[in-house]
GROMACS .gro file of C-alpha atoms in nm:
model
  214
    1UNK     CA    1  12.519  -9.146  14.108
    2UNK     CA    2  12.449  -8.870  13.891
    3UNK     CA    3  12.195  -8.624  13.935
    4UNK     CA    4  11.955  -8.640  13.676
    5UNK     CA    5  11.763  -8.259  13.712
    6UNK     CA    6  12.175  -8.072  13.748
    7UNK     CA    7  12.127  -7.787  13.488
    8UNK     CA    8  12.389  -7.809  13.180
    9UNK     CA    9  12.627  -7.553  13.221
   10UNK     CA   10  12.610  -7.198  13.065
   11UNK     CA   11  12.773  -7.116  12.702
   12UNK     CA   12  12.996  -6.857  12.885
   13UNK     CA   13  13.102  -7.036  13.132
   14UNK     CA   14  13.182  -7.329  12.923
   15UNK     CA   15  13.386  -7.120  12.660
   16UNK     CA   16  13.597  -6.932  12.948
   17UNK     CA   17  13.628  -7.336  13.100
   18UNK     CA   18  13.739  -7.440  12.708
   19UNK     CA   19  13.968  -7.160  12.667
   20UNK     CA   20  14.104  -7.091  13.069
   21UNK     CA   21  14.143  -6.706  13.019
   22UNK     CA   22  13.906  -6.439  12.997
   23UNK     CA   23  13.906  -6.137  12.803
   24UNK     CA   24  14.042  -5.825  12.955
   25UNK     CA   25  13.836  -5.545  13.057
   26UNK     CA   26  14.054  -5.293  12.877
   27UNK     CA   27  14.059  -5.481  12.538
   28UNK     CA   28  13.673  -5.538  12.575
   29UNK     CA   29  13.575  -5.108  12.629
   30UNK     CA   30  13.807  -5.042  12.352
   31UNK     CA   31  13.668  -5.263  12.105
   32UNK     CA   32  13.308  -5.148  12.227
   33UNK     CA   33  13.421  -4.804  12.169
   34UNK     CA   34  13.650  -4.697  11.934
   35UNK     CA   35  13.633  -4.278  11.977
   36UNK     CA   36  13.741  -4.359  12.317
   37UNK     CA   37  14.055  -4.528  12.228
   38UNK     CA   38  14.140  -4.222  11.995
   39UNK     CA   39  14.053  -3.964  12.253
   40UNK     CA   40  14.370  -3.972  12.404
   41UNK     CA   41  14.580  -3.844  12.090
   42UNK     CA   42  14.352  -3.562  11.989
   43UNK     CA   43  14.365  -3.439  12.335
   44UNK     CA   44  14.792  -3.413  12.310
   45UNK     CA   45  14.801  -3.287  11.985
   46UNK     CA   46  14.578  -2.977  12.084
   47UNK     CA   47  14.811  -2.952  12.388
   48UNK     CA   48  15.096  -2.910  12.109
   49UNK     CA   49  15.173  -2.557  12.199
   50UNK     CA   50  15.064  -2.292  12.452
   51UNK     CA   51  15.100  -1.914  12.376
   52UNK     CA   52  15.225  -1.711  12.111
   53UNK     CA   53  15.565  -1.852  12.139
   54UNK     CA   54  15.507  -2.132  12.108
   55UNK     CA   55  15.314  -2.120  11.745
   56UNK     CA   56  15.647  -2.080  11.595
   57UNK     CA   57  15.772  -2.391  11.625
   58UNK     CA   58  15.514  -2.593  11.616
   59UNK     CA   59  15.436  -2.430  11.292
   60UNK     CA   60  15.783  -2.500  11.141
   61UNK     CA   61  15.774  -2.877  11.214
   62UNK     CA   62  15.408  -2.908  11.110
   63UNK     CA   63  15.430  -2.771  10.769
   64UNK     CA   64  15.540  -2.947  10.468
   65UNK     CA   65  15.614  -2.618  10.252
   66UNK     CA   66  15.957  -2.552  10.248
   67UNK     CA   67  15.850  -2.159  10.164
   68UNK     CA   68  15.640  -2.188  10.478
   69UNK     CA   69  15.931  -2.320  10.658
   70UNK     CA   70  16.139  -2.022  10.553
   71UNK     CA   71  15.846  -1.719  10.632
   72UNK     CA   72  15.777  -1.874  11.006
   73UNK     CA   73  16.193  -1.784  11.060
   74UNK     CA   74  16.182  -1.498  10.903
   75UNK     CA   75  15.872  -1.363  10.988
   76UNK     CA   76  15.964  -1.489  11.393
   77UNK     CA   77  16.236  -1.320  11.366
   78UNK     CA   78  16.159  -1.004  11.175
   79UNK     CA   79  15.816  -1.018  11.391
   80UNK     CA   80  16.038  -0.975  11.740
   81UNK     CA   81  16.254  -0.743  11.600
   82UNK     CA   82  15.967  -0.484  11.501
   83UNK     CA   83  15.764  -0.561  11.860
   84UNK     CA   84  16.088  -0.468  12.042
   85UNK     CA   85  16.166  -0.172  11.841
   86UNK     CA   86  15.813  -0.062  11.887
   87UNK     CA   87  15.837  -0.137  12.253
   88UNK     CA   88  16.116   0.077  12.296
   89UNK     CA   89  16.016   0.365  12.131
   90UNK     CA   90  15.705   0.389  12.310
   91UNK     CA   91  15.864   0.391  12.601
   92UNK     CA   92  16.155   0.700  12.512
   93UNK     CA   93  15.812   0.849  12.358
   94UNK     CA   94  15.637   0.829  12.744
   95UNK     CA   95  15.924   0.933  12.916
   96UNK     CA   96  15.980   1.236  12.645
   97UNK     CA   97  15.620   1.383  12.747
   98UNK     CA   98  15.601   1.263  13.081
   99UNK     CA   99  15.511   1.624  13.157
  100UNK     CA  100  15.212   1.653  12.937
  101UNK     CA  101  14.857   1.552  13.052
  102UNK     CA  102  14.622   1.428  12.795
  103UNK     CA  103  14.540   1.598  12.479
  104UNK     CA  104  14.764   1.556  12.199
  105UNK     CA  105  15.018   1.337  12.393
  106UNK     CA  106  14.774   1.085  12.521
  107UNK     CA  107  14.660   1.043  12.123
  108UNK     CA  108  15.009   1.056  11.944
  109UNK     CA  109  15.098   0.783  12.216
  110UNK     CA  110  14.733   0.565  12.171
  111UNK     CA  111  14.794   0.601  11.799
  112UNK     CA  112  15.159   0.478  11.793
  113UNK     CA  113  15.022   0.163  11.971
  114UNK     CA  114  14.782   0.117  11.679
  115UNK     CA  115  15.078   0.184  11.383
  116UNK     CA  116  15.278  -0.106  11.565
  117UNK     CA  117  14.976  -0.326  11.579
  118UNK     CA  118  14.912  -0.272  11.233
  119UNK     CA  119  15.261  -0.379  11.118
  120UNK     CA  120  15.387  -0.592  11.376
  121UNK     CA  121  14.997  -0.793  11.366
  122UNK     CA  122  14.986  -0.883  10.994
  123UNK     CA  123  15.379  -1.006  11.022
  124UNK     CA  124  15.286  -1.282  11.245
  125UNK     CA  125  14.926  -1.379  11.145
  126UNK     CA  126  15.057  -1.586  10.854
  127UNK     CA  127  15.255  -1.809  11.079
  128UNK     CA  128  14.964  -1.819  11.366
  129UNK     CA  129  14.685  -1.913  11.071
  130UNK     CA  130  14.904  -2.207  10.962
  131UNK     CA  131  14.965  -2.365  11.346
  132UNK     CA  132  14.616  -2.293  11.398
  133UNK     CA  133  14.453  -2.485  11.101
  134UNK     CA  134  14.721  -2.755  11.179
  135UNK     CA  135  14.605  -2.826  11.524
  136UNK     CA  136  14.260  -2.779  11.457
  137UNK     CA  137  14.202  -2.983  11.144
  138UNK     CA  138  14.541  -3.048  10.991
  139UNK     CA  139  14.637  -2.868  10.689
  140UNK     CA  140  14.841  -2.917  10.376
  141UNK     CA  141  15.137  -2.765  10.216
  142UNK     CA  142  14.882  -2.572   9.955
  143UNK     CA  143  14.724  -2.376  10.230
  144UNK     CA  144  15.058  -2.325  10.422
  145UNK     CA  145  15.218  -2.206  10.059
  146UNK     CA  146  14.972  -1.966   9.982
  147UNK     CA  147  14.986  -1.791  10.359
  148UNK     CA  148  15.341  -1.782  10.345
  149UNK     CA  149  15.311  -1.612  10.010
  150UNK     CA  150  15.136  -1.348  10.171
  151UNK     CA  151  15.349  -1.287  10.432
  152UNK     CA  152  15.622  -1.243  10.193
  153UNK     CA  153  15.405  -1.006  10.027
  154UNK     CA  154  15.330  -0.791  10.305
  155UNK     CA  155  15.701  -0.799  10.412
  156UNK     CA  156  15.756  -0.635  10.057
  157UNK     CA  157  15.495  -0.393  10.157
  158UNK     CA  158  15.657  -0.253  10.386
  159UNK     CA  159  15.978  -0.184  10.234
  160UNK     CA  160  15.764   0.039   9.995
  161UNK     CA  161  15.578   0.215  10.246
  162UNK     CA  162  15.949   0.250  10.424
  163UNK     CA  163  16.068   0.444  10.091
  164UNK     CA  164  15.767   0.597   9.957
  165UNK     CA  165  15.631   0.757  10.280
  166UNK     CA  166  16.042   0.918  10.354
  167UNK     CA  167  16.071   1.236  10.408
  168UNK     CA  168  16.216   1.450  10.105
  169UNK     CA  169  16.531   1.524  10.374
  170UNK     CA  170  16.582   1.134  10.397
  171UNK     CA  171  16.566   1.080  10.029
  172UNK     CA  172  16.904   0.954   9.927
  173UNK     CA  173  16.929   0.967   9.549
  174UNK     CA  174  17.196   0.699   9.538
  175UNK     CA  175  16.942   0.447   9.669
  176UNK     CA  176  16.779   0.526   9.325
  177UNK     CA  177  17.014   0.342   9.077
  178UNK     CA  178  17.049   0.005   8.995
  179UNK     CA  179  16.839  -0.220   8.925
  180UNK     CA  180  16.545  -0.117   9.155
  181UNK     CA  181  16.573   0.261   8.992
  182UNK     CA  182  16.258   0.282   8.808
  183UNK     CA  183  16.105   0.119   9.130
  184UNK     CA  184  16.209   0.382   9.372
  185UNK     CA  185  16.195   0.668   9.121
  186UNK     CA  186  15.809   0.548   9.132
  187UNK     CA  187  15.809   0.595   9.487
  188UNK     CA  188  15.961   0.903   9.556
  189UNK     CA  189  15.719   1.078   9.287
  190UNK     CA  190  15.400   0.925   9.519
  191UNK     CA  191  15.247   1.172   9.808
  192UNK     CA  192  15.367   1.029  10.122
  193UNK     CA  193  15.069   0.934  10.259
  194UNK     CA  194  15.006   0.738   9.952
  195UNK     CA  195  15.253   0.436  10.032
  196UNK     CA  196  15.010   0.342  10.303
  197UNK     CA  197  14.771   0.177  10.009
  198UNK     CA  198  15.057  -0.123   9.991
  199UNK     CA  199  15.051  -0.261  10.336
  200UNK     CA  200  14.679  -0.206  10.308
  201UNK     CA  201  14.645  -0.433  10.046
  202UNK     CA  202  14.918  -0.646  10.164
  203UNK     CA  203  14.725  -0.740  10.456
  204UNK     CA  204  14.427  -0.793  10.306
  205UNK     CA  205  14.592  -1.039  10.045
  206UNK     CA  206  14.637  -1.218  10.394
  207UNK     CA  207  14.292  -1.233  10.496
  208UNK     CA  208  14.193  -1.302  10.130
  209UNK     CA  209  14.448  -1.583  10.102
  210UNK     CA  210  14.314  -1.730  10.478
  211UNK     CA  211  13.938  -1.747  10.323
  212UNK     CA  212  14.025  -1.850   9.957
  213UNK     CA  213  14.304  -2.148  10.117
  214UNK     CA  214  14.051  -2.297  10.367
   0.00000   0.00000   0.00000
């Protein structure tokens, strides 16, 4: 006999019954939550590089700008060059006044530091600005154009501060012909301490380029 008062069974349990599988617990928390699902991505790509080697790269398969491409080499490698060369004359200028305590050799040494900074810092920022915006918030070849523009720039900069702040001893006057005379003749008739106005504005063209680009 059938009993009469047995409950009907329950909507769930008769679709899992209809169907003979349930749905797994994975596929049911990620359709419930979707940010979760994507949370594992965002947290590689801002694991993309570590240090300040590692910005190089990562910025050179990142950007889409074949000018950017070329400035993160160049720069890199120009940007090494300068550290090292900086490096190294620190050190021949420590050992050279080993023997002097503080005063003037303590300052000529503190400000050298601040010179390399100056040049070697604004040679890589354009290449550490682009990796950052791309694994922050992604970026686009416009941005990346426009910073590698200014590194270009400032690389120019420095060729003129190279040949306008030389000595008058240093001055070759063959360097002055060609097509670059007028250019050099320029900068040879400037005060020395004059040429320091290009990388100046060189690297602020940088930071100018940064805010206008973002």
């Amino acid at each position: 006999m059938t009993d009469p008062e047995a409950s009907p069974p329950d909507a769930a349990d008769a679709g899992t019954a209809t169907t003979g599988e349930a749905a797994p617990a994975g596929e049911t928390e990620s359709a419930a939550d979707p940010a979760a699902a994507e949370s594992g991505p965002a947290v590689a790509d801002e694991d993309a590089y570590s240090g300040l080697l590692g910005t190089f790269p990562f910025a050179f398969r990142r950007t889409e700008s074949r000018l950017c491409k070329a400035y993160v080499a160049i720069g890199g490698l120009l940007g090494a060059g300068l550290a090292l060369f900086f490096t190294m004359a620190l050190v021949v200028q420590v050992f050279a006044t080993l023997s002097g305590t503080g005063g003037l050799f303590t300052f000529s040494r503190a400000l050298f530091i601040l010179v390399g900074l100056f040049v070697v810092g604004p040679v890589l920022a354009p290449t550490l600005l682009v990796a950052r915006r791309h694994r922050r918030t992604g970026s686009n070849a416009g941005y990346d154009r426009l910073l590698a523009a200014s590194g270009f720039g400032f690389l120019a900069s420095l060729y003129l501060l190279a040949v306008g702040a030389a000595s008058p001893d240093l001055r070759d006057p063959a360097t002055a012909a060609g097509p670059l005379e007028p250019l050099v003749a320029a900068l040879y008739a400037l005060p020395p301490a004059a040429a320091l106005v290009f990388p100046l504005a060189a690297a602020a063209a940088i930071a100018a380029a940064h805010r206008y680009a973002r």
